CSV table of C-alpha atoms in Angstrom, one decimal:
chain,number,residue,atom,x,y,z
A,205,MET,CA,19.4,21.8,-19.3
A,206,LEU,CA,20.1,19.1,-16.8
A,207,SER,CA,23.3,17.1,-16.7
A,208,ALA,CA,23.2,13.4,-17.4
A,209,PRO,CA,23.4,12.5,-13.7
A,210,GLU,CA,20.7,15.0,-12.9
A,211,VAL,CA,18.4,13.5,-15.6
A,212,LEU,CA,19.0,10.1,-14.1
A,213,ASP,CA,18.2,11.4,-10.6
A,214,HIS,CA,15.1,13.2,-11.7
A,215,TYR,CA,13.6,10.5,-13.9
A,216,TYR,CA,14.8,7.3,-12.5
A,217,LEU,CA,11.7,6.5,-10.3
A,218,GLU,CA,9.3,7.7,-13.0
A,219,SER,CA,11.1,5.4,-15.6
A,220,ARG,CA,10.9,2.5,-13.2
A,221,CYS,CA,7.2,3.1,-12.7
A,222,LEU,CA,6.5,3.4,-16.5
A,223,LEU,CA,8.5,0.2,-17.2
A,224,LEU,CA,6.6,-1.7,-14.5
A,225,GLU,CA,3.3,-0.5,-15.9
A,226,LEU,CA,4.3,-1.7,-19.4
A,227,ALA,CA,5.5,-5.1,-18.0
A,228,ALA,CA,2.3,-5.5,-16.1
A,229,THR,CA,0.2,-4.7,-19.2
A,230,LEU,CA,2.1,-7.4,-21.2
A,231,ASP,CA,1.7,-9.8,-18.3
A,232,ARG,CA,-2.0,-9.0,-18.3
A,233,LEU,CA,-2.2,-9.7,-22.0
A,234,ASP,CA,-0.3,-13.0,-21.6
A,235,ARG,CA,-2.6,-14.2,-18.8
A,236,ALA,CA,-5.7,-13.3,-21.0
A,237,ARG,CA,-4.2,-15.2,-23.9
A,238,ALA,CA,-3.4,-18.2,-21.7
A,239,GLY,CA,-7.0,-18.2,-20.4
A,240,GLY,CA,-8.7,-17.8,-23.8
A,241,GLU,CA,-7.8,-17.7,-27.4
A,242,PRO,CA,-4.0,-17.3,-27.6
A,243,ASP,CA,-3.9,-16.4,-31.3
A,244,ALA,CA,-6.7,-13.9,-31.1
A,245,VAL,CA,-4.3,-10.9,-31.0
A,246,GLU,CA,-1.1,-12.4,-32.4
A,247,SER,CA,-1.7,-10.9,-35.8
A,248,ASP,CA,-3.1,-7.6,-34.4
A,249,ASP,CA,-0.9,-4.8,-35.8
A,250,ARG,CA,-1.1,-2.9,-32.5
A,251,LEU,CA,0.7,-5.8,-30.7
A,252,GLN,CA,3.3,-5.9,-33.4
A,253,ARG,CA,3.9,-2.2,-32.9
A,254,ILE,CA,4.3,-2.6,-29.1
A,255,ARG,CA,6.8,-5.4,-29.6
A,256,ALA,CA,8.8,-3.3,-32.2
A,257,SER,CA,8.8,-0.3,-29.9
A,258,LEU,CA,10.5,-2.4,-27.2
A,259,THR,CA,13.3,-3.1,-29.5
A,260,ILE,CA,13.7,0.7,-30.0
A,261,LEU,CA,13.7,1.2,-26.3
A,262,ALA,CA,16.5,-1.3,-25.8
A,263,ASP,CA,18.7,0.2,-28.6
A,264,ARG,CA,21.8,1.5,-26.7
A,265,ASP,CA,23.2,3.1,-29.9
A,266,ALA,CA,20.1,5.3,-30.4
A,267,ARG,CA,20.8,9.0,-31.0
A,268,ALA,CA,18.3,10.4,-28.6
A,269,ASP,CA,15.6,9.7,-31.2
A,270,ARG,CA,13.7,6.8,-29.5
A,271,ALA,CA,10.5,8.9,-29.0
A,272,GLU,CA,10.4,10.0,-32.6
A,273,ARG,CA,11.1,6.5,-33.9
A,274,ILE,CA,8.3,5.1,-31.7
A,275,LEU,CA,5.9,7.7,-32.9
A,276,GLN,CA,6.7,6.9,-36.5
A,277,LEU,CA,6.1,3.3,-35.7
A,278,PHE,CA,2.7,4.1,-34.4
A,279,SER,CA,1.8,6.4,-37.3
A,280,ASP,CA,-0.7,5.2,-39.9
A,281,PRO,CA,0.6,5.3,-43.5
A,282,ALA,CA,-0.6,8.2,-45.6
A,283,GLU,CA,-3.7,7.5,-47.7
A,284,GLY,CA,-4.0,7.8,-51.4
B,904,MET,CA,-20.1,2.0,-2.9
B,905,GLN,CA,-19.1,2.0,0.8
B,906,ILE,CA,-15.4,1.9,1.3
B,907,ILE,CA,-13.0,1.3,4.2
B,908,GLN,CA,-9.6,3.1,3.8
B,909,PRO,CA,-7.4,0.8,6.0
B,910,HIS,CA,-4.1,2.9,5.8
B,911,TYR,CA,-4.4,6.7,5.8
B,912,HIS,CA,-2.2,9.4,7.4
B,913,GLY,CA,-4.8,12.0,8.2
B,914,ILE,CA,-2.5,14.3,10.2
B,915,ALA,CA,-0.6,15.0,7.0
B,916,ARG,CA,-3.8,15.8,5.0
B,917,THR,CA,-6.4,18.6,4.8
B,918,ALA,CA,-10.0,18.4,5.9
B,919,GLN,CA,-10.9,18.5,2.2
B,920,ASP,CA,-9.6,14.9,1.9
B,921,TYR,CA,-12.1,13.8,4.5
B,922,GLU,CA,-14.9,15.7,2.8
B,923,ARG,CA,-14.1,14.2,-0.6
B,924,MET,CA,-13.6,10.7,0.9
B,925,ALA,CA,-17.0,11.0,2.6
B,926,MET,CA,-18.6,12.0,-0.7
B,927,SER,CA,-17.0,9.0,-2.5
B,928,GLY,CA,-18.3,6.5,0.0
B,929,VAL,CA,-15.5,6.2,2.6
B,930,VAL,CA,-17.0,5.3,6.0
B,931,ALA,CA,-13.9,4.6,8.0
B,932,VAL,CA,-10.2,5.3,7.9
B,933,CYS,CA,-7.3,3.7,9.9
B,934,GLU,CA,-4.3,5.8,10.7
B,935,PRO,CA,-1.0,3.9,11.6
B,936,ALA,CA,1.7,5.9,13.3
B,937,PHE,CA,4.4,6.7,10.9
B,938,TRP,CA,7.6,8.8,10.2
B,939,ALA,CA,6.8,12.5,10.1
B,940,GLY,CA,9.3,13.4,7.4
B,941,PHE,CA,11.9,14.2,10.1
B,942,SER,CA,13.3,12.1,12.9
B,943,ARG,CA,12.0,13.1,16.3
B,944,LYS,CA,14.3,13.6,19.3
B,945,TYR,CA,12.1,13.1,22.3
B,946,PRO,CA,9.8,10.3,23.5
B,947,GLU,CA,7.3,12.9,24.5
B,948,THR,CA,6.9,14.0,20.9
B,949,PHE,CA,5.8,10.5,20.0
B,950,ILE,CA,3.4,10.5,22.9
B,951,ASP,CA,1.8,13.7,21.8
B,952,TYR,CA,1.6,12.3,18.3
B,953,PHE,CA,-0.2,9.2,19.6
B,954,ARG,CA,-2.6,11.5,21.5
B,955,GLN,CA,-3.2,13.4,18.3
B,956,ILE,CA,-4.2,10.3,16.3
B,957,SER,CA,-6.1,8.6,19.1
B,958,GLU,CA,-8.0,11.7,20.5
B,959,PHE,CA,-8.0,14.6,18.0
B,960,GLU,CA,-8.0,13.0,14.6
B,961,PRO,CA,-11.2,11.1,15.2
B,962,THR,CA,-13.0,14.5,15.8
B,963,ARG,CA,-11.7,15.8,12.4
B,964,ALA,CA,-13.0,12.7,10.6
B,965,ALA,CA,-16.3,12.8,12.5
B,966,GLU,CA,-17.0,16.2,11.0
B,967,PHE,CA,-17.6,14.4,7.8
B,968,GLY,CA,-19.2,11.3,9.2
B,969,ILE,CA,-16.1,9.1,8.9
B,970,ARG,CA,-15.1,6.8,11.6
B,971,HIS,CA,-11.4,7.1,12.5
B,972,PHE,CA,-9.3,4.4,14.1
B,973,CYS,CA,-5.5,4.3,14.6
B,974,TRP,CA,-2.4,2.3,15.5
B,975,VAL,CA,0.6,3.2,17.7
B,976,ALA,CA,4.2,2.2,17.0
B,977,VAL,CA,7.7,3.5,16.5
B,978,ASN,CA,8.1,3.5,12.8
B,979,PRO,CA,11.1,1.6,11.2
B,980,LYS,CA,13.0,4.7,10.2
B,981,GLU,CA,13.1,6.1,13.8
B,982,ALA,CA,13.7,2.6,15.2
B,983,GLU,CA,17.3,3.3,14.1
B,984,ASN,CA,17.5,5.0,17.5
B,985,PRO,CA,16.9,2.1,20.0
B,986,SER,CA,17.1,4.1,23.2
B,987,LEU,CA,14.5,6.6,22.0
B,988,SER,CA,12.4,3.7,20.7
B,989,ARG,CA,12.6,1.8,24.0
B,990,ALA,CA,11.4,4.9,25.9
B,991,VAL,CA,8.4,5.2,23.6
B,992,LEU,CA,7.6,1.5,23.8
B,993,GLU,CA,7.4,1.7,27.5
B,994,GLN,CA,4.4,4.0,27.2
B,995,MET,CA,2.6,2.4,24.3
B,996,PRO,CA,0.5,-0.1,26.3
B,997,GLU,CA,-1.4,2.9,27.8
B,998,PHE,CA,-2.7,3.7,24.4
B,999,PHE,CA,-4.0,0.2,23.8
B,1000,LYS,CA,-6.7,1.1,26.3
B,1001,LYS,CA,-8.0,3.9,24.1
B,1002,PRO,CA,-11.3,3.2,22.3
B,1003,THR,CA,-10.0,3.7,18.8
B,1004,VAL,CA,-6.5,2.2,19.0
B,1005,LEU,CA,-6.5,-1.1,17.1
B,1006,GLY,CA,-2.9,-2.4,17.6
B,1007,VAL,CA,0.8,-2.0,17.0
B,1008,GLY,CA,1.6,-0.3,13.7
B,1009,GLU,CA,3.3,0.5,11.5
B,1010,THR,CA,6.4,-1.2,12.7
B,1011,GLY,CA,8.5,-3.2,10.3
B,1012,LEU,CA,11.7,-2.5,8.4
B,1013,HIS,CA,13.2,0.4,6.3
B,1014,LYS,CA,16.9,-0.6,5.7
B,1015,SER,CA,16.8,-3.7,7.7
B,1016,SER,CA,19.5,-2.6,10.2
B,1017,PRO,CA,20.1,-4.5,13.4
B,1018,SER,CA,18.4,-1.7,15.4
B,1019,GLU,CA,15.4,-1.8,13.2
B,1020,CYS,CA,15.1,-5.6,13.5
B,1021,GLU,CA,15.5,-5.4,17.3
B,1022,ILE,CA,12.7,-2.8,17.7
B,1023,MET,CA,10.4,-4.5,15.2
B,1024,GLU,CA,10.8,-7.8,17.2
B,1025,ALA,CA,10.1,-5.9,20.5
B,1026,GLN,CA,7.0,-4.4,19.0
B,1027,ALA,CA,5.7,-7.7,17.6
B,1028,GLN,CA,6.2,-9.2,21.1
B,1029,MET,CA,4.3,-6.4,22.6
B,1030,ALA,CA,1.4,-7.1,20.2
B,1031,ILE,CA,1.5,-10.7,21.2
B,1032,ASP,CA,1.7,-9.9,25.0
B,1033,HIS,CA,-1.2,-7.4,24.8
B,1034,ASP,CA,-3.3,-9.3,22.2
B,1035,GLN,CA,-3.2,-6.5,19.7
B,1036,LEU,CA,-3.3,-6.5,15.9
B,1037,LEU,CA,0.1,-6.0,14.2
B,1038,LEU,CA,0.7,-3.9,11.1
B,1039,ILE,CA,4.1,-4.4,9.5
B,1040,HIS,CA,5.6,-1.9,7.0
B,1041,THR,CA,7.9,-3.5,4.3
B,1042,PRO,CA,10.6,-1.3,2.8
B,1043,HIS,CA,10.5,0.8,-0.3
B,1044,LEU,CA,11.9,0.2,-3.7
B,1045,GLY,CA,15.3,-1.7,-3.9
B,1046,ASP,CA,15.1,-2.5,-0.2
B,1047,LYS,CA,11.8,-4.3,-0.4
B,1048,LEU,CA,12.7,-7.8,-1.4
B,1049,HIS,CA,15.4,-8.5,1.2
B,1050,GLY,CA,13.5,-6.5,3.8
B,1051,THR,CA,10.3,-8.5,3.4
B,1052,ARG,CA,12.3,-11.7,3.7
B,1053,ARG,CA,13.9,-10.4,6.9
B,1054,VAL,CA,10.4,-9.4,8.3
B,1055,LEU,CA,9.2,-13.0,7.7
B,1056,GLU,CA,12.3,-14.5,9.3
B,1057,ILE,CA,11.8,-12.4,12.4
B,1058,LEU,CA,8.0,-13.2,12.6
B,1059,GLU,CA,8.7,-16.9,12.1
B,1060,ARG,CA,10.7,-17.1,15.3
B,1061,MET,CA,7.7,-15.7,17.2
B,1062,PRO,CA,4.6,-17.4,18.6
B,1063,ILE,CA,2.3,-15.2,16.6
B,1064,ASN,CA,-1.1,-15.9,15.0
B,1065,PRO,CA,-0.7,-15.0,11.3
B,1066,ASP,CA,-4.3,-14.0,11.1
B,1067,LYS,CA,-3.6,-11.1,13.4
B,1068,VAL,CA,-0.7,-9.8,11.2
B,1069,TRP,CA,-1.0,-7.5,8.2
B,1070,ILE,CA,2.1,-7.1,6.1
B,1071,ASP,CA,1.8,-4.0,4.0
B,1072,HIS,CA,3.1,-2.7,0.7
B,1073,VAL,CA,3.6,-6.1,-1.0
B,1074,GLU,CA,4.2,-6.1,-4.8
B,1075,GLU,CA,4.6,-8.7,-7.5
B,1076,HIS,CA,8.0,-10.0,-6.1
B,1077,THR,CA,6.8,-10.2,-2.4
B,1078,ILE,CA,3.2,-11.2,-2.5
B,1079,ARG,CA,3.6,-15.0,-2.6
B,1080,MET,CA,6.0,-15.3,0.3
B,1081,VAL,CA,3.5,-13.3,2.5
B,1082,LYS,CA,0.3,-15.0,1.3
B,1083,ASP,CA,1.8,-18.5,1.5
B,1084,ARG,CA,2.5,-18.0,5.2
B,1085,GLY,CA,-1.0,-17.0,6.0
B,1086,TYR,CA,-0.6,-13.4,6.9
B,1087,TRP,CA,-2.9,-10.6,5.7
B,1088,LEU,CA,-1.3,-8.6,2.9
B,1089,GLY,CA,-1.7,-5.0,1.9
B,1090,LEU,CA,-1.5,-3.6,-1.6
B,1091,THR,CA,-0.5,0.1,-1.3
B,1092,LEU,CA,-1.4,2.4,-4.1
B,1093,TYR,CA,1.1,5.3,-4.8
B,1094,PRO,CA,1.5,7.4,-7.9
B,1095,ILE,CA,5.1,6.3,-8.6
B,1096,THR,CA,6.8,4.3,-5.9
B,1097,LYS,CA,4.6,1.5,-4.9
B,1098,CYS,CA,1.7,-0.4,-6.5
B,1099,SER,CA,-0.5,1.2,-9.2
B,1100,PRO,CA,-4.3,0.6,-9.3
B,1101,LYS,CA,-4.0,-1.5,-12.4
B,1102,ARG,CA,-1.2,-3.6,-11.0
B,1103,ALA,CA,-3.2,-4.1,-7.8
B,1104,VAL,CA,-6.2,-5.4,-9.7
B,1105,ASP,CA,-3.8,-7.7,-11.6
B,1106,LEU,CA,-2.5,-9.1,-8.3
B,1107,ILE,CA,-6.1,-9.6,-7.0
B,1108,GLU,CA,-6.9,-11.5,-10.3
B,1109,ARG,CA,-3.8,-13.6,-10.0
B,1110,TYR,CA,-3.8,-14.4,-6.3
B,1111,GLY,CA,-7.4,-14.0,-5.3
B,1112,ASN,CA,-8.8,-11.6,-2.7
B,1113,GLU,CA,-8.5,-13.7,0.4
B,1114,ARG,CA,-6.6,-11.9,3.3
B,1115,THR,CA,-6.0,-8.9,1.0
B,1116,LEU,CA,-6.4,-5.2,2.0
B,1117,VAL,CA,-6.0,-2.4,-0.5
B,1118,ASN,CA,-5.1,1.1,0.6
B,1119,SER,CA,-3.8,4.3,-0.8
B,1120,SER,CA,-1.9,5.4,2.3
B,1121,ALA,CA,-1.7,9.1,1.6
B,1122,ASP,CA,0.9,11.1,3.6
B,1123,TRP,CA,2.9,14.2,3.4
B,1124,GLY,CA,4.7,13.1,0.2
B,1125,PRO,CA,3.5,12.6,-3.3
B,1126,SER,CA,0.4,10.5,-2.7
B,1127,ASP,CA,-3.3,10.4,-3.5
B,1128,PRO,CA,-6.0,8.9,-1.2
B,1129,PHE,CA,-8.3,8.6,-4.2
B,1130,LEU,CA,-6.1,6.0,-5.9
B,1131,LEU,CA,-8.2,3.6,-3.9
B,1132,GLN,CA,-11.4,4.8,-5.7
B,1133,GLU,CA,-9.4,4.6,-9.0
B,1134,CYS,CA,-8.6,1.0,-8.1
B,1135,ILE,CA,-12.2,0.2,-7.5
B,1136,LEU,CA,-13.1,1.7,-10.9
B,1137,GLU,CA,-10.4,-0.4,-12.6
B,1138,PHE,CA,-11.7,-3.5,-10.8
B,1139,ARG,CA,-15.3,-2.8,-11.9
B,1140,ARG,CA,-14.3,-1.8,-15.5
B,1141,ARG,CA,-12.7,-5.3,-15.9
B,1142,GLY,CA,-16.2,-6.7,-15.3
B,1143,HIS,CA,-16.0,-7.8,-11.7
B,1144,ALA,CA,-19.3,-7.7,-9.7
B,1145,LEU,CA,-20.1,-5.0,-7.2
B,1146,GLN,CA,-20.3,-7.6,-4.4
B,1147,GLU,CA,-16.7,-8.7,-5.3
B,1148,ALA,CA,-15.6,-5.1,-5.0
B,1149,ILE,CA,-17.3,-4.9,-1.6
B,1150,GLU,CA,-15.5,-8.0,-0.5
B,1151,ILE,CA,-12.2,-6.4,-1.2
B,1152,PHE,CA,-12.6,-2.8,-0.4
B,1153,TYR,CA,-15.0,-3.0,2.6
B,1154,ASN,CA,-15.6,-6.5,3.9
B,1155,ASN,CA,-11.9,-7.6,4.0
B,1156,PRO,CA,-10.9,-4.6,6.1
B,1157,ALA,CA,-14.0,-5.2,8.3
B,1158,ARG,CA,-12.9,-8.9,8.8
B,1159,TYR,CA,-9.3,-8.2,9.5
B,1160,LEU,CA,-9.7,-5.1,11.7
B,1161,GLY,CA,-12.8,-6.6,13.3
B,1162,GLN,CA,-10.5,-9.0,15.1
B,1163,SER,CA,-10.2,-6.0,17.4
B,1164,PRO,CA,-13.4,-5.7,19.4
B,1165,LYS,CA,-13.1,-1.9,19.0
B,1166,PHE,CA,-13.6,-2.1,15.2
B,1167,ASP,CA,-17.3,-2.7,15.1
B,1168,ILE,CA,-18.1,-2.3,11.4
B,1169,GLN,CA,-19.5,-5.5,10.0
B,1170,PRO,CA,-19.2,-7.0,6.5
B,1171,ILE,CA,-22.1,-6.2,4.2
B,1172,ARG,CA,-24.0,-7.8,1.3
B,1173,ILE,CA,-25.8,-6.1,-1.5
B,1174,GLU,CA,-29.3,-7.5,-2.2
B,1175,GLU,CA,-31.9,-6.4,-4.7
B,1176,ILE,CA,-35.4,-5.6,-3.3
B,1177,ARG,CA,-38.0,-7.3,-5.4
């Protein structure tokens, strides 16, 4: 298992890249909304889930369970 | 679709790259001189490297029907050694006479040290004096923002035609300052550390395609020449027309590089035969 400094060393650039891709995707969405119907996706559950997941990412008190919480957030409720 | 790859380090790649690039529509590549992954000790090593990219590498590319052009320069990282750099610079003009050498590149900055700035300025002046195109590398990652500003400060003191200058590796935080000053800009596609294909298409949609070159570099590190084709696919998947793609990925390099009389590939237009 890697030490904390090793984890940061190994995954810093990859994390930077993933954050940039996410930021660019949200920028893309905002530009599309500005150029068309801004409310067309506002009530879309997928957008709500993306926004909620950002809150989980920013949770500094999380107990190494962010991935699990985000997957639960993106899970559909059981039928029946 | 026909593609020009404006920034590609063939000496670090296998012939399989050339074969696959040819199969995917690449008709020409341009190879700037760069850092070999270790810092060279002798001017002669640079000279042999310049011979390799101006004499031998075109023959490798020609095996697959690809035209190969190149640039010569002391790269920013090795510019940290000014005496070595000056010795190399003395011999660079000889290479401007070669039939596939397009100009001075890639010079620019890495950590923006005084030595790097001095050698970049000397090479920009050489490009002016010898009427050559000029390719400027901007720094990586956290050094990019202040390094790009420094590059622009140096260039603004010089009597240089912005149309002859290509400032490479711009991203969201540096594109405006380059474009607003009338330079050509390069979007460089890397798997992790520079621009991604999706972000490059975002930038083209936001800022237009004028004076814009897209390249996937490809060197000895983690890199992928086919990110350029991935970028074209992303551009087309967003609904942009084939001719628009040709403008960016073929005609723009033809226009910029065609300022050198040695680069004789002309812009093209797709027409239906009725």
